[in-house]
XYZ file of C-alpha atoms in Angstrom:
300
model
C -0.972 -3.437 -30.550
C -4.054 -1.502 -31.931
C -4.074 2.124 -32.619
C -6.268 2.943 -29.631
C -3.975 1.109 -27.237
C -0.878 2.867 -28.719
C -2.462 6.328 -28.570
C -3.834 5.514 -25.008
C -0.374 4.451 -23.835
C 1.128 7.676 -25.178
C -1.534 9.783 -23.533
C -1.356 8.070 -20.203
C 2.556 8.101 -20.172
C 2.460 11.966 -20.891
C -0.277 12.444 -18.207
C 1.739 10.653 -15.452
C 5.071 12.383 -16.513
C 3.356 15.778 -16.315
C 1.848 14.911 -12.846
C 5.274 13.738 -11.665
C 6.721 17.291 -12.267
C 3.998 19.276 -10.507
C 6.013 19.143 -7.174
C 8.819 20.993 -8.733
C 6.503 23.687 -10.084
C 4.707 24.303 -6.831
C 7.994 24.666 -4.815
C 9.499 26.958 -7.530
C 6.494 29.160 -7.734
C 7.320 30.693 -4.338
C 3.628 31.176 -3.551
C 1.659 30.167 -0.469
C -0.014 26.820 -1.074
C -3.469 28.355 -1.017
C -2.371 30.715 -3.701
C -0.893 28.072 -5.955
C -4.193 26.113 -5.743
C -6.266 29.188 -6.577
C -4.254 30.104 -9.621
C -4.252 26.409 -10.599
C -8.042 26.468 -10.465
C -8.370 29.731 -12.287
C -6.090 28.864 -15.247
C -7.327 25.356 -15.170
C -10.963 26.537 -15.332
C -10.204 28.802 -18.335
C -8.538 25.849 -20.194
C -11.242 23.396 -19.426
C -13.934 25.925 -20.359
C -12.377 26.267 -23.802
C -12.147 22.403 -24.045
C -15.691 21.826 -22.851
C -17.001 24.465 -25.270
C -15.179 22.834 -28.138
C -16.587 19.418 -27.244
C -20.100 20.869 -27.024
C -20.432 20.088 -23.300
C -21.759 23.488 -22.294
C -25.218 23.132 -23.693
C -28.246 23.231 -21.219
C -29.644 20.096 -19.953
C -26.502 18.058 -20.028
C -26.320 17.886 -16.165
C -28.983 17.139 -13.640
C -29.041 19.045 -10.321
C -28.031 15.897 -8.568
C -24.941 15.317 -10.826
C -23.964 19.013 -10.402
C -24.182 18.773 -6.680
C -22.095 15.643 -6.555
C -19.563 17.235 -8.820
C -19.341 20.290 -6.506
C -18.771 17.843 -3.578
C -16.051 16.194 -5.606
C -14.512 19.618 -6.349
C -14.275 20.493 -2.552
C -12.579 17.146 -1.986
C -10.114 17.521 -4.782
C -9.197 21.053 -3.837
C -8.563 20.003 -0.145
C -6.540 17.117 -1.660
C -4.330 19.579 -3.543
C -3.978 21.877 -0.483
C -2.792 19.052 1.726
C -0.451 17.357 -0.840
C 1.259 20.623 -1.729
C 1.699 21.595 1.898
C 3.194 18.164 2.619
C 6.093 18.793 0.233
C 7.819 21.307 2.566
C 7.655 18.736 5.506
C 8.295 15.300 4.036
C 9.866 15.975 0.556
C 8.199 15.430 -2.764
C 9.392 11.910 -2.931
C 7.954 10.797 0.255
C 4.819 12.856 0.034
C 4.033 11.356 -3.457
C 4.645 7.819 -2.424
C 2.480 8.118 0.729
C -0.161 9.789 -1.561
C -0.235 6.632 -3.576
C -2.112 4.899 -0.675
C -5.234 6.401 -2.286
C -6.473 3.124 -3.912
C -6.714 1.681 -0.378
C -8.705 4.657 0.941
C -11.062 4.231 -2.048
C -11.360 0.413 -1.271
C -12.580 1.172 2.256
C -14.928 3.979 1.045
C -16.275 1.642 -1.624
C -17.069 -1.061 0.866
C -18.838 1.497 3.218
C -20.873 3.504 0.648
C -21.119 1.386 -2.460
C -21.405 -2.143 -0.948
C -18.233 -3.228 -2.706
C -16.620 -6.461 -1.372
C -13.189 -6.466 0.275
C -11.640 -9.774 -0.750
C -8.850 -11.583 1.023
C -6.301 -10.467 -1.748
C -7.397 -6.786 -1.239
C -7.009 -7.131 2.449
C -3.542 -8.592 1.959
C -2.404 -5.692 -0.263
C -4.043 -3.110 2.222
C -1.982 -4.788 5.113
C 1.147 -4.742 2.969
C 0.610 -0.942 2.238
C 0.362 -0.180 5.922
C 3.692 -2.071 6.513
C 5.256 0.136 3.869
C 3.813 3.222 5.615
C 5.305 2.090 8.941
C 8.734 1.652 7.257
C 8.590 5.195 5.799
C 7.569 6.669 9.187
C 10.561 4.833 10.820
C 12.869 5.942 8.142
C 12.544 9.667 8.950
C 15.584 11.771 8.135
C 17.969 12.603 10.902
C 19.140 16.079 11.921
C 21.223 17.381 14.672
C 18.252 16.926 17.118
C 17.597 13.401 15.933
C 14.553 13.798 13.751
C 13.408 16.215 10.927
C 10.928 18.731 12.294
C 7.529 18.267 10.685
C 8.320 14.971 8.881
C 5.341 13.191 10.753
C 3.117 16.182 9.873
C 4.093 15.844 6.187
C 3.182 12.094 6.276
C -0.172 12.863 7.894
C -0.962 15.637 5.237
C -0.019 13.285 2.343
C -2.334 10.635 3.846
C -5.060 13.229 4.289
C -4.621 14.239 0.635
C -5.055 10.513 -0.365
C -8.192 10.438 1.620
C -9.737 13.497 -0.037
C -8.725 12.242 -3.461
C -10.517 8.938 -2.631
C -13.658 11.026 -1.790
C -13.390 12.738 -5.163
C -12.947 9.405 -6.937
C -16.011 8.163 -4.978
C -18.023 11.115 -6.301
C -16.812 10.372 -9.734
C -18.069 6.873 -9.493
C -21.555 8.262 -8.596
C -21.248 10.338 -11.857
C -20.668 7.449 -14.211
C -21.870 8.647 -17.711
C -21.174 12.301 -17.034
C -18.653 13.878 -19.290
C -15.461 13.812 -17.294
C -14.063 17.107 -18.789
C -17.247 18.879 -17.490
C -16.811 17.222 -14.097
C -13.193 18.624 -14.017
C -14.431 22.138 -15.027
C -16.984 22.136 -12.153
C -14.259 20.957 -9.793
C -11.754 23.708 -10.555
C -14.419 26.236 -10.723
C -15.569 25.199 -7.250
C -11.956 25.444 -6.020
C -11.600 28.977 -7.457
C -14.746 30.148 -5.553
C -13.548 28.383 -2.359
C -10.070 29.869 -2.323
C -10.700 33.461 -3.564
C -11.640 34.795 -0.058
C -8.336 33.545 1.352
C -6.046 34.461 -1.601
C -3.976 37.590 -1.080
C -4.353 39.486 -4.333
C -2.434 42.513 -2.991
C 0.824 40.483 -3.356
C 0.668 38.693 -6.857
C 3.807 37.125 -8.406
C 6.321 39.724 -9.101
C 7.981 38.480 -12.335
C 7.203 36.647 -15.568
C 8.800 33.508 -14.477
C 6.552 33.112 -11.488
C 3.509 33.772 -13.638
C 4.704 31.268 -16.205
C 4.949 28.537 -13.571
C 1.443 29.210 -12.232
C -0.026 29.345 -15.814
C 1.701 26.026 -16.477
C 0.291 24.510 -13.355
C -3.182 25.487 -14.491
C -2.936 24.886 -18.256
C -0.477 22.043 -18.478
C -0.776 20.166 -15.154
C -4.571 20.629 -14.934
C -6.296 21.300 -18.295
C -3.919 19.324 -20.613
C -3.338 16.603 -18.030
C -7.023 16.006 -17.604
C -7.584 15.645 -21.354
C -4.596 13.201 -21.725
C -5.682 11.173 -18.680
C -9.359 10.878 -19.630
C -8.494 10.219 -23.317
C -6.177 7.357 -22.048
C -8.857 5.873 -19.615
C -11.218 5.617 -22.519
C -8.855 3.835 -24.711
C -6.965 1.504 -22.391
C -7.876 -1.614 -20.528
C -7.945 -1.140 -16.803
C -4.830 -3.263 -16.112
C -2.773 -1.116 -18.493
C -4.079 2.151 -17.037
C -3.145 0.935 -13.513
C 0.341 -0.213 -14.572
C 1.173 3.116 -16.277
C -0.051 5.064 -13.317
C 3.153 4.146 -11.515
C 5.053 6.391 -13.638
C 3.766 9.282 -11.674
C 5.463 8.416 -8.269
C 8.679 7.345 -10.075
C 8.841 10.596 -12.017
C 8.212 12.522 -8.873
C 11.011 10.707 -7.015
C 13.453 11.410 -9.931
C 12.446 15.058 -10.110
C 12.938 15.435 -6.380
C 16.495 13.845 -6.664
C 17.566 15.807 -9.701
C 16.073 19.141 -8.840
C 16.395 19.292 -5.048
C 19.066 16.534 -4.288
C 16.672 14.751 -2.010
C 17.742 11.069 -1.811
C 15.656 8.500 -0.028
C 17.245 6.545 2.958
C 17.315 2.737 2.864
C 14.182 2.433 5.163
C 12.277 4.974 3.100
C 13.260 3.143 -0.153
C 12.017 -0.159 1.363
C 8.735 1.498 2.462
C 8.175 3.221 -0.914
C 8.859 -0.111 -2.708
C 6.384 -1.878 -0.468
C 3.674 0.704 -0.939
C 4.028 0.765 -4.766
C 4.058 -2.979 -4.805
C 0.876 -3.149 -2.776
C -0.728 -0.516 -4.936
C 0.288 -2.360 -8.111
C -1.282 -5.570 -6.663
C -4.488 -3.720 -5.950
C -4.701 -1.906 -9.299
C -3.811 -4.869 -11.420
C -5.862 -7.311 -9.557
C -3.047 -9.654 -8.438
C -3.844 -12.445 -6.026
C -1.108 -14.105 -3.941
C -0.755 -17.782 -4.822
C -1.682 -18.851 -1.314
C -5.006 -16.935 -1.472
C -6.158 -18.598 -4.758
C -8.845 -21.340 -4.654
C -7.015 -24.729 -4.907
C -8.836 -25.457 -8.269
C -7.083 -22.509 -9.746
C -3.547 -23.243 -8.478
C -3.233 -26.622 -10.161
């Protein structure tokens, strides 16, 4: 294993484990979702500003007006994605929300076909169908309460799906920005979010103790600034198949954190649905083709 592969593997693993803990930080912050996202954007922007300055990415002429506009569009999408994902935690648990959120590759598949002319192959269509089967299992596996269903569970699922859709829009914007420094794109995204959410953030009731501030600073500095640096560093060093494989540490970490921190255990139907979705996403990301869909000449 080359030095780049080793370093990229460590960076990708760290990025995914950091991402897997963000649900705990969001819940423990005790802040409204819009407030959490605003402070994430603010502290993330300050962190990325320093990083971009150190990398020499703040010099004039590095961005065209078109690239800046697309980056802002991606920023709007990524912030709406955060709002929906964080809001879904209180309805469908961190485990379920994160698993459903991992349908994002399929959202990007459809958007790529619509706007980039990318081809949907039989194998991709198979994985897409399998992912929807997993979604159906998760919906059917809703937790029971005294009244028979958990209030808001369906809403949580819809929010997580919406978050996946807006993440796919942000990824589509990133595809259009190929060649643009990714750290600069991230800075524009969080700065856009900060401006978006400032009017709806209640500054008259900020966090009241050092612990709450520490959580919000961590979400911005560690879960945004540092995570972006690790993620983009890994993407530049690793082959696509290894990046896709390591990305599944994120939902696994989130499920473990949800179980250990909040005692949320998945029911059998939810476990089956989650496994199906993760298998389908793995098949998509790693380019697997079921044997019966391969050309005969390649099966021999």
